[in-house]
Coordinates of C-alpha atoms in Angstrom, one line a residue:
X1 CA 125.4 105.9 101.8
X2 CA 122.4 107.8 102.7
X3 CA 120.6 106.3 99.5
X4 CA 121.1 103.1 100.7
X5 CA 119.5 103.6 103.9
X6 CA 116.4 105.3 102.0
X7 CA 116.6 102.4 99.6
X8 CA 116.3 100.0 102.7
X9 CA 113.4 102.3 104.4
X10 CA 111.4 102.1 100.9
X11 CA 111.9 98.2 100.6
X12 CA 110.5 98.0 103.9
X13 CA 107.5 99.9 103.6
X14 CA 106.5 99.4 99.8
X15 CA 108.1 96.2 99.5
X16 CA 105.7 94.9 102.3
X17 CA 102.8 96.5 100.7
X18 CA 103.8 95.2 97.3
X19 CA 103.9 91.7 98.8
X20 CA 100.4 91.9 100.4
X21 CA 98.8 93.2 97.3
X22 CA 100.6 90.5 94.8
X23 CA 100.4 87.4 97.1
X24 CA 97.1 88.0 99.2
X25 CA 95.0 90.6 97.3
X26 CA 91.9 88.9 98.9
X27 CA 92.8 90.1 102.4
X28 CA 93.7 93.4 101.1
X29 CA 90.1 93.6 99.6
X30 CA 88.6 92.4 103.0
X31 CA 90.6 95.1 105.0
X32 CA 89.7 97.8 102.4
X33 CA 87.0 100.4 103.5
X34 CA 85.2 100.1 100.0
X35 CA 81.7 99.1 99.9
X36 CA 80.8 95.4 99.7
X37 CA 79.4 96.1 96.3
X38 CA 82.4 97.5 95.0
X39 CA 84.6 95.1 96.4
X40 CA 83.1 92.2 94.5
X41 CA 84.2 93.5 91.2
X42 CA 86.9 91.6 89.1
X43 CA 88.4 94.9 88.3
X44 CA 89.1 95.9 92.1
X45 CA 91.3 92.9 92.6
X46 CA 93.2 93.6 89.0
X47 CA 93.5 97.3 90.4
X48 CA 95.2 95.8 93.4
X49 CA 97.6 93.8 91.6
X50 CA 98.5 96.5 89.4
X51 CA 99.2 98.7 92.3
X52 CA 101.4 96.0 93.8
X53 CA 103.5 96.0 90.7
X54 CA 103.9 99.7 90.7
X55 CA 105.1 99.5 94.5
X56 CA 107.5 96.5 93.4
X57 CA 108.8 98.8 90.4
X58 CA 109.3 101.6 93.1
X59 CA 111.4 99.5 95.2
X60 CA 113.5 98.3 92.3
X61 CA 114.1 102.1 91.2
X62 CA 115.1 103.0 94.7
X63 CA 117.9 100.2 94.7
X64 CA 118.9 101.1 91.3
X65 CA 119.5 104.8 92.1
X66 CA 121.2 103.8 95.1
X67 CA 123.6 101.5 93.3
X68 CA 124.0 104.2 90.6
X69 CA 125.1 106.7 93.1
X70 CA 128.1 104.4 94.1
X71 CA 129.7 105.3 91.0
X72 CA 129.5 109.0 91.0

C-alpha cells in the first residue's frame, strides 16, 4: 500500500513536470534561467523534450513497481 502512495506522489510531481516539458517546451524555455543566447539553440528544446520523456518513464516505472508489489 505504501508503494501506491509513493507512486501517486511521483505521478503528481514528475507527471506534471513531464507534461510541461512535453506539451509546452517554449514556456519551460522562457522560465529557465539560461542566457538568451543558449535558449535560442534548437538543441535546448530537444533536450527539454528528452527530459520530459525521462520523467514520464519514471512515472511509468513507479506504477509498475507498485503493481508488481501487489503480487508479492
